[in-house]
Amino acid sequence: MNTTTAVPRGLAGVVVTETELGDVRGLEGFYHYRQFSAVELAESRSFEDVWHLMFRGTLPADAAGRAAFAAETAPLRRLPAAVRDALPALARASALSGPLAGLRTALSLLGASAGFRPVYDLGPDRRAADALAACAAVPTLLTALYRLGQGLEPVEPRDDLPYAANYLYMLTGQEPDPVKARAIERYLISTVDHGFNASTFTARVIASTGADVAACLTGAIGALSGPLHGGAPSRALDTLDAIGTADRIGPWIRERVLAGERIMGFGHPVYRTEDPRSRMLRDIARGFGGPLVDFAVEVERQVEEILAELKPGRELHTNVEFYAGVVMELCGLPREMFTPTFCAARVVGWSANILEQAADSKIIRPAARYTGPTPPQPVPALG
């Protein structure tokens, strides 16, 4: 017997599985990785610590544990020769679309070159090894694709640098400034995971079919590329550019709100209070200071006032993208690398979800309600 249950559009609020990886409590403005506050982790721990937590269920207990995990993952940053040799052609082919588009193909090639097999056919240890290799390689792929697109040679990863600092090093080819590296590390930690968002759900749907890790991650990257998901940090910064000066904030925002346009960097489908990631990133931005930060803070203040006036009763605050763009700009990242940088963090969360889903052999197979013409209709004869 085929039974169906009607649910809200977009599956809003529908629980589709159980997870031990974390949760978002939107009414409280709180989210966590396993049992720990994600913001507290970003303030006090390294990216490698959080990666260890997501994959292995615990934080490293001491410096030796942290060093052991770093020693395990750092060599995985280097690409197989077949993948490295293909990157110039991939960079040329994705020149108009950018590094994130190129990553979809590069990651598929990495999986094929490394012999990734369907998770359905693998045990937990091999699944985890494939996921670890993919996570370590993503920053190398992204930075190489970007530099090749700029006519520059890729920079080989360094085993002696932590994840975030190595990312900046491969991107710029220069020794990373410790303050900027730590700011980026905190941003990366804050975006490792965030509930069952569109890209994470996509990764889990693909994992539920038993596909290999690279296939799952490629699907997740496709979902992340959408402007309504991870594609917003640079657009939020573009909004600041479009406003230009403080005297234009009110008129510019009012015109767009009244026209029904979305203000990039404001509002979130889950949070009904301030996004805790935005609060943390605003503090990081204020630590740098300067005209861009002052302007962003003033835009935030006026936008919230205008939205409260024109959309009373709705809680609309800055989301993670608004100050993420400001922080990345201050740290010298090019705007076309904003969403790829988000991806360099979220790949760890996706992979943890893939591993969790792979332990459950039940395929995710929802239904759709048909709304077309009443069937069956007679097939018309060819005139």
Short mmCIF file of N, CA and C in Angstrom, two decimals, residues 243-366:
data_model
loop_
_atom_site.label_atom_id
_atom_site.label_comp_id
_atom_site.label_asym_id
_atom_site.label_seq_id
_atom_site.Cartn_x
_atom_site.Cartn_y
_atom_site.Cartn_z
N ILE A 243 25.39 50.83 -1.84
CA ILE A 243 24.90 51.94 -1.01
C ILE A 243 25.90 53.08 -1.04
N GLY A 244 27.16 52.76 -0.85
CA GLY A 244 28.23 53.73 -1.04
C GLY A 244 28.54 54.60 0.15
N THR A 245 27.59 55.42 0.59
CA THR A 245 27.84 56.37 1.68
C THR A 245 26.70 56.31 2.68
N ALA A 246 26.97 56.79 3.90
CA ALA A 246 26.00 56.67 4.98
C ALA A 246 24.70 57.39 4.68
N ASP A 247 24.76 58.53 3.95
CA ASP A 247 23.53 59.28 3.69
C ASP A 247 22.61 58.57 2.71
N ARG A 248 23.11 57.54 2.03
CA ARG A 248 22.29 56.81 1.06
C ARG A 248 21.66 55.55 1.64
N ILE A 249 22.03 55.20 2.88
CA ILE A 249 21.56 53.93 3.44
C ILE A 249 20.03 53.87 3.48
N GLY A 250 19.42 54.87 4.13
CA GLY A 250 17.97 54.85 4.30
C GLY A 250 17.21 54.80 2.98
N PRO A 251 17.45 55.74 2.06
CA PRO A 251 16.73 55.71 0.79
C PRO A 251 16.97 54.43 0.00
N TRP A 252 18.20 53.95 -0.02
CA TRP A 252 18.53 52.75 -0.81
C TRP A 252 17.78 51.54 -0.26
N ILE A 253 17.80 51.37 1.06
CA ILE A 253 17.15 50.20 1.66
C ILE A 253 15.63 50.30 1.53
N ARG A 254 15.07 51.47 1.79
CA ARG A 254 13.62 51.63 1.71
C ARG A 254 13.11 51.29 0.31
N GLU A 255 13.80 51.78 -0.68
CA GLU A 255 13.37 51.54 -2.06
C GLU A 255 13.30 50.05 -2.36
N ARG A 256 14.28 49.30 -1.90
CA ARG A 256 14.32 47.87 -2.21
C ARG A 256 13.36 47.06 -1.37
N VAL A 257 13.21 47.43 -0.11
CA VAL A 257 12.25 46.71 0.74
C VAL A 257 10.83 46.92 0.21
N LEU A 258 10.50 48.16 -0.14
CA LEU A 258 9.16 48.45 -0.66
C LEU A 258 8.91 47.78 -2.01
N ALA A 259 9.99 47.53 -2.75
CA ALA A 259 9.85 46.83 -4.04
C ALA A 259 9.81 45.31 -3.85
N GLY A 260 9.92 44.86 -2.60
CA GLY A 260 9.86 43.42 -2.34
C GLY A 260 11.16 42.69 -2.59
N GLU A 261 12.25 43.44 -2.74
CA GLU A 261 13.54 42.81 -2.99
C GLU A 261 14.16 42.31 -1.68
N ARG A 262 14.97 41.27 -1.79
CA ARG A 262 15.66 40.72 -0.63
C ARG A 262 16.95 41.50 -0.40
N ILE A 263 17.23 41.84 0.85
CA ILE A 263 18.48 42.51 1.20
C ILE A 263 19.48 41.44 1.57
N MET A 264 20.49 41.23 0.73
CA MET A 264 21.46 40.18 0.96
C MET A 264 22.22 40.43 2.27
N GLY A 265 22.33 39.37 3.06
CA GLY A 265 23.01 39.47 4.34
C GLY A 265 22.07 39.65 5.51
N PHE A 266 20.76 39.73 5.24
CA PHE A 266 19.77 39.90 6.30
C PHE A 266 18.71 38.81 6.20
N GLY A 267 18.29 38.32 7.37
CA GLY A 267 17.26 37.29 7.42
C GLY A 267 17.86 35.90 7.33
N HIS A 268 17.18 34.96 7.95
CA HIS A 268 17.62 33.56 7.95
C HIS A 268 16.39 32.68 8.11
N PRO A 269 16.34 31.53 7.40
CA PRO A 269 15.15 30.67 7.48
C PRO A 269 14.97 29.99 8.82
N VAL A 270 16.00 29.97 9.66
CA VAL A 270 15.91 29.27 10.94
C VAL A 270 15.91 30.24 12.12
N TYR A 271 16.84 31.21 12.11
CA TYR A 271 16.97 32.09 13.27
C TYR A 271 15.83 33.10 13.33
N ARG A 272 15.26 33.26 14.53
CA ARG A 272 14.28 34.30 14.78
C ARG A 272 14.84 35.33 15.77
N THR A 273 16.13 35.29 15.92
CA THR A 273 16.87 36.25 16.73
C THR A 273 18.19 36.49 16.02
N GLU A 274 19.11 37.18 16.65
CA GLU A 274 20.39 37.46 15.99
C GLU A 274 21.16 36.17 15.72
N ASP A 275 21.71 36.06 14.52
CA ASP A 275 22.53 34.91 14.15
C ASP A 275 23.82 34.95 14.98
N PRO A 276 24.09 33.91 15.79
CA PRO A 276 25.28 33.96 16.64
C PRO A 276 26.58 34.04 15.84
N ARG A 277 26.57 33.53 14.61
CA ARG A 277 27.76 33.62 13.77
C ARG A 277 28.01 35.07 13.37
N SER A 278 26.93 35.79 13.09
CA SER A 278 27.07 37.20 12.72
C SER A 278 27.61 38.00 13.89
N ARG A 279 27.13 37.71 15.10
CA ARG A 279 27.60 38.42 16.29
C ARG A 279 29.11 38.22 16.47
N MET A 280 29.56 36.98 16.31
CA MET A 280 30.98 36.69 16.48
C MET A 280 31.82 37.38 15.41
N LEU A 281 31.35 37.32 14.16
CA LEU A 281 32.10 37.92 13.06
C LEU A 281 32.11 39.45 13.16
N ARG A 282 31.04 40.02 13.67
CA ARG A 282 31.04 41.48 13.89
C ARG A 282 32.12 41.86 14.89
N ASP A 283 32.27 41.06 15.95
CA ASP A 283 33.31 41.32 16.93
C ASP A 283 34.70 41.20 16.29
N ILE A 284 34.88 40.21 15.44
CA ILE A 284 36.17 40.06 14.74
C ILE A 284 36.43 41.27 13.86
N ALA A 285 35.41 41.70 13.12
CA ALA A 285 35.56 42.87 12.25
C ALA A 285 35.91 44.11 13.05
N ARG A 286 35.25 44.29 14.19
CA ARG A 286 35.54 45.46 15.03
C ARG A 286 36.96 45.42 15.56
N GLY A 287 37.50 44.22 15.73
CA GLY A 287 38.89 44.10 16.14
C GLY A 287 39.85 44.67 15.11
N PHE A 288 39.48 44.57 13.84
CA PHE A 288 40.29 45.18 12.78
C PHE A 288 40.04 46.68 12.70
N GLY A 289 38.78 47.08 12.83
CA GLY A 289 38.42 48.48 12.75
C GLY A 289 38.57 49.04 11.34
N GLY A 290 38.29 50.33 11.19
CA GLY A 290 38.44 50.98 9.90
C GLY A 290 37.12 51.40 9.29
N PRO A 291 37.16 52.17 8.20
CA PRO A 291 35.95 52.72 7.58
C PRO A 291 34.95 51.66 7.13
N LEU A 292 35.43 50.55 6.56
CA LEU A 292 34.52 49.51 6.09
C LEU A 292 33.71 48.95 7.24
N VAL A 293 34.35 48.70 8.38
CA VAL A 293 33.66 48.15 9.53
C VAL A 293 32.65 49.16 10.08
N ASP A 294 33.06 50.40 10.20
CA ASP A 294 32.15 51.45 10.70
C ASP A 294 30.92 51.55 9.80
N PHE A 295 31.14 51.50 8.49
CA PHE A 295 30.04 51.61 7.55
C PHE A 295 29.12 50.40 7.66
N ALA A 296 29.69 49.21 7.77
CA ALA A 296 28.89 47.99 7.88
C ALA A 296 28.02 48.01 9.13
N VAL A 297 28.58 48.46 10.25
CA VAL A 297 27.83 48.53 11.50
C VAL A 297 26.68 49.52 11.37
N GLU A 298 26.92 50.64 10.70
CA GLU A 298 25.86 51.63 10.52
C GLU A 298 24.78 51.10 9.57
N VAL A 299 25.18 50.42 8.51
CA VAL A 299 24.20 49.81 7.61
C VAL A 299 23.34 48.80 8.38
N GLU A 300 23.98 47.98 9.18
CA GLU A 300 23.22 47.01 9.97
C GLU A 300 22.19 47.71 10.85
N ARG A 301 22.62 48.78 11.54
CA ARG A 301 21.71 49.49 12.44
C ARG A 301 20.51 50.06 11.70
N GLN A 302 20.78 50.73 10.57
CA GLN A 302 19.68 51.36 9.86
C GLN A 302 18.78 50.35 9.16
N VAL A 303 19.37 49.29 8.63
CA VAL A 303 18.55 48.27 7.96
C VAL A 303 17.58 47.64 8.96
N GLU A 304 18.08 47.31 10.15
CA GLU A 304 17.21 46.69 11.15
C GLU A 304 16.09 47.64 11.57
N GLU A 305 16.40 48.94 11.68
CA GLU A 305 15.36 49.93 12.01
C GLU A 305 14.31 50.01 10.91
N ILE A 306 14.75 50.05 9.67
CA ILE A 306 13.82 50.16 8.54
C ILE A 306 12.98 48.90 8.40
N LEU A 307 13.61 47.74 8.56
CA LEU A 307 12.86 46.49 8.46
C LEU A 307 11.85 46.37 9.59
N ALA A 308 12.20 46.82 10.79
CA ALA A 308 11.26 46.79 11.91
C ALA A 308 10.06 47.70 11.64
N GLU A 309 10.32 48.82 10.95
CA GLU A 309 9.24 49.75 10.63
C GLU A 309 8.34 49.22 9.52
N LEU A 310 8.98 48.72 8.44
CA LEU A 310 8.22 48.31 7.27
C LEU A 310 7.70 46.88 7.35
N LYS A 311 8.33 46.06 8.16
CA LYS A 311 7.89 44.66 8.33
C LYS A 311 7.74 44.37 9.82
N PRO A 312 6.82 45.06 10.49
CA PRO A 312 6.68 44.90 11.95
C PRO A 312 6.32 43.46 12.32
N GLY A 313 6.87 43.04 13.44
CA GLY A 313 6.57 41.69 13.91
C GLY A 313 7.50 40.63 13.39
N ARG A 314 8.31 40.98 12.40
CA ARG A 314 9.26 40.01 11.86
C ARG A 314 10.66 40.29 12.41
N GLU A 315 11.33 39.23 12.82
CA GLU A 315 12.70 39.37 13.33
C GLU A 315 13.68 39.19 12.18
N LEU A 316 14.22 40.29 11.67
CA LEU A 316 15.15 40.24 10.56
C LEU A 316 16.46 40.89 10.98
N HIS A 317 17.48 40.06 11.11
CA HIS A 317 18.80 40.54 11.53
C HIS A 317 19.85 40.11 10.52
N THR A 318 21.07 40.58 10.72
CA THR A 318 22.15 40.13 9.84
C THR A 318 22.37 38.63 10.02
N ASN A 319 22.67 37.97 8.92
CA ASN A 319 23.04 36.56 8.99
C ASN A 319 24.55 36.44 8.81
N VAL A 320 25.03 35.21 8.75
CA VAL A 320 26.48 34.99 8.73
C VAL A 320 27.16 35.65 7.53
N GLU A 321 26.45 35.76 6.40
CA GLU A 321 27.08 36.27 5.19
C GLU A 321 27.48 37.75 5.30
N PHE A 322 26.71 38.53 6.06
CA PHE A 322 26.94 39.97 6.09
C PHE A 322 28.34 40.30 6.61
N TYR A 323 28.67 39.87 7.82
CA TYR A 323 29.99 40.18 8.36
C TYR A 323 31.06 39.22 7.89
N ALA A 324 30.67 38.05 7.37
CA ALA A 324 31.67 37.17 6.78
C ALA A 324 32.36 37.87 5.62
N GLY A 325 31.57 38.54 4.79
CA GLY A 325 32.15 39.27 3.67
C GLY A 325 33.09 40.37 4.14
N VAL A 326 32.69 41.07 5.19
CA VAL A 326 33.54 42.14 5.72
C VAL A 326 34.86 41.58 6.23
N VAL A 327 34.79 40.49 7.01
CA VAL A 327 36.01 39.90 7.58
C VAL A 327 36.92 39.38 6.48
N MET A 328 36.36 38.70 5.50
CA MET A 328 37.20 38.17 4.43
C MET A 328 37.83 39.28 3.60
N GLU A 329 37.08 40.35 3.39
CA GLU A 329 37.65 41.50 2.68
C GLU A 329 38.82 42.10 3.46
N LEU A 330 38.65 42.23 4.76
CA LEU A 330 39.71 42.80 5.59
C LEU A 330 40.94 41.90 5.65
N CYS A 331 40.72 40.59 5.47
CA CYS A 331 41.85 39.65 5.49
C CYS A 331 42.48 39.47 4.12
N GLY A 332 42.00 40.22 3.12
CA GLY A 332 42.64 40.22 1.81
C GLY A 332 42.18 39.15 0.86
N LEU A 333 41.07 38.46 1.17
CA LEU A 333 40.58 37.45 0.24
C LEU A 333 39.84 38.11 -0.91
N PRO A 334 40.07 37.67 -2.15
CA PRO A 334 39.30 38.20 -3.28
C PRO A 334 37.85 37.74 -3.18
N ARG A 335 36.95 38.56 -3.66
CA ARG A 335 35.53 38.26 -3.48
C ARG A 335 35.09 36.96 -4.15
N GLU A 336 35.73 36.63 -5.27
CA GLU A 336 35.34 35.38 -5.93
C GLU A 336 35.74 34.16 -5.12
N MET A 337 36.50 34.38 -4.02
CA MET A 337 36.87 33.27 -3.15
C MET A 337 36.07 33.24 -1.85
N PHE A 338 35.08 34.11 -1.71
CA PHE A 338 34.30 34.12 -0.47
C PHE A 338 33.52 32.82 -0.29
N THR A 339 32.69 32.48 -1.29
CA THR A 339 31.92 31.24 -1.18
C THR A 339 32.82 30.01 -1.21
N PRO A 340 33.87 29.96 -2.06
CA PRO A 340 34.80 28.83 -1.95
C PRO A 340 35.41 28.68 -0.56
N THR A 341 35.68 29.79 0.12
CA THR A 341 36.22 29.70 1.48
C THR A 341 35.20 29.08 2.42
N PHE A 342 33.94 29.47 2.28
CA PHE A 342 32.84 28.83 3.01
C PHE A 342 32.88 27.32 2.75
N CYS A 343 33.07 26.94 1.50
CA CYS A 343 33.12 25.53 1.11
C CYS A 343 34.28 24.80 1.78
N ALA A 344 35.42 25.48 1.92
CA ALA A 344 36.59 24.86 2.53
C ALA A 344 36.34 24.48 3.98
N ALA A 345 35.37 25.14 4.62
CA ALA A 345 34.98 24.77 5.98
C ALA A 345 33.86 23.74 5.96
N ARG A 346 32.83 24.00 5.19
CA ARG A 346 31.63 23.17 5.22
C ARG A 346 31.89 21.75 4.73
N VAL A 347 32.96 21.54 3.95
CA VAL A 347 33.26 20.19 3.47
C VAL A 347 33.45 19.22 4.63
N VAL A 348 33.94 19.73 5.77
CA VAL A 348 34.11 18.87 6.94
C VAL A 348 32.74 18.46 7.50
N GLY A 349 31.84 19.42 7.61
CA GLY A 349 30.49 19.10 8.09
C GLY A 349 29.75 18.18 7.14
N TRP A 350 29.86 18.45 5.84
CA TRP A 350 29.22 17.55 4.88
C TRP A 350 29.74 16.12 5.04
N SER A 351 31.06 16.01 5.16
CA SER A 351 31.66 14.68 5.23
C SER A 351 31.23 13.94 6.49
N ALA A 352 31.14 14.66 7.60
CA ALA A 352 30.66 14.03 8.83
C ALA A 352 29.23 13.53 8.65
N ASN A 353 28.41 14.31 7.97
CA ASN A 353 27.04 13.89 7.70
C ASN A 353 26.99 12.71 6.75
N ILE A 354 27.87 12.70 5.76
CA ILE A 354 27.94 11.57 4.83
C ILE A 354 28.28 10.29 5.58
N LEU A 355 29.26 10.37 6.47
CA LEU A 355 29.66 9.20 7.23
C LEU A 355 28.53 8.72 8.14
N GLU A 356 27.82 9.66 8.74
CA GLU A 356 26.69 9.28 9.59
C GLU A 356 25.58 8.65 8.77
N GLN A 357 25.29 9.23 7.60
CA GLN A 357 24.23 8.69 6.75
C GLN A 357 24.61 7.32 6.20
N ALA A 358 25.89 7.12 5.88
CA ALA A 358 26.34 5.86 5.30
C ALA A 358 26.13 4.69 6.26
N ALA A 359 26.05 4.98 7.55
CA ALA A 359 25.81 3.93 8.52
C ALA A 359 24.36 3.46 8.53
N ASP A 360 23.50 4.19 7.82
CA ASP A 360 22.08 3.84 7.72
C ASP A 360 21.77 3.50 6.27
N SER A 361 21.40 2.26 5.99
CA SER A 361 21.23 1.83 4.60
C SER A 361 19.89 2.22 3.99
N LYS A 362 19.06 2.96 4.72
CA LYS A 362 17.76 3.35 4.19
C LYS A 362 17.90 4.51 3.21
N ILE A 363 17.45 4.31 1.98
CA ILE A 363 17.53 5.37 0.97
C ILE A 363 16.48 6.44 1.26
N ILE A 364 16.85 7.71 1.06
CA ILE A 364 15.92 8.83 1.23
C ILE A 364 15.14 8.97 -0.07
N ARG A 365 13.86 8.69 0.00
CA ARG A 365 13.04 8.65 -1.22
C ARG A 365 11.65 9.23 -0.92
N PRO A 366 11.54 10.59 -0.90
CA PRO A 366 10.23 11.19 -0.63
C PRO A 366 9.31 11.09 -1.85
#
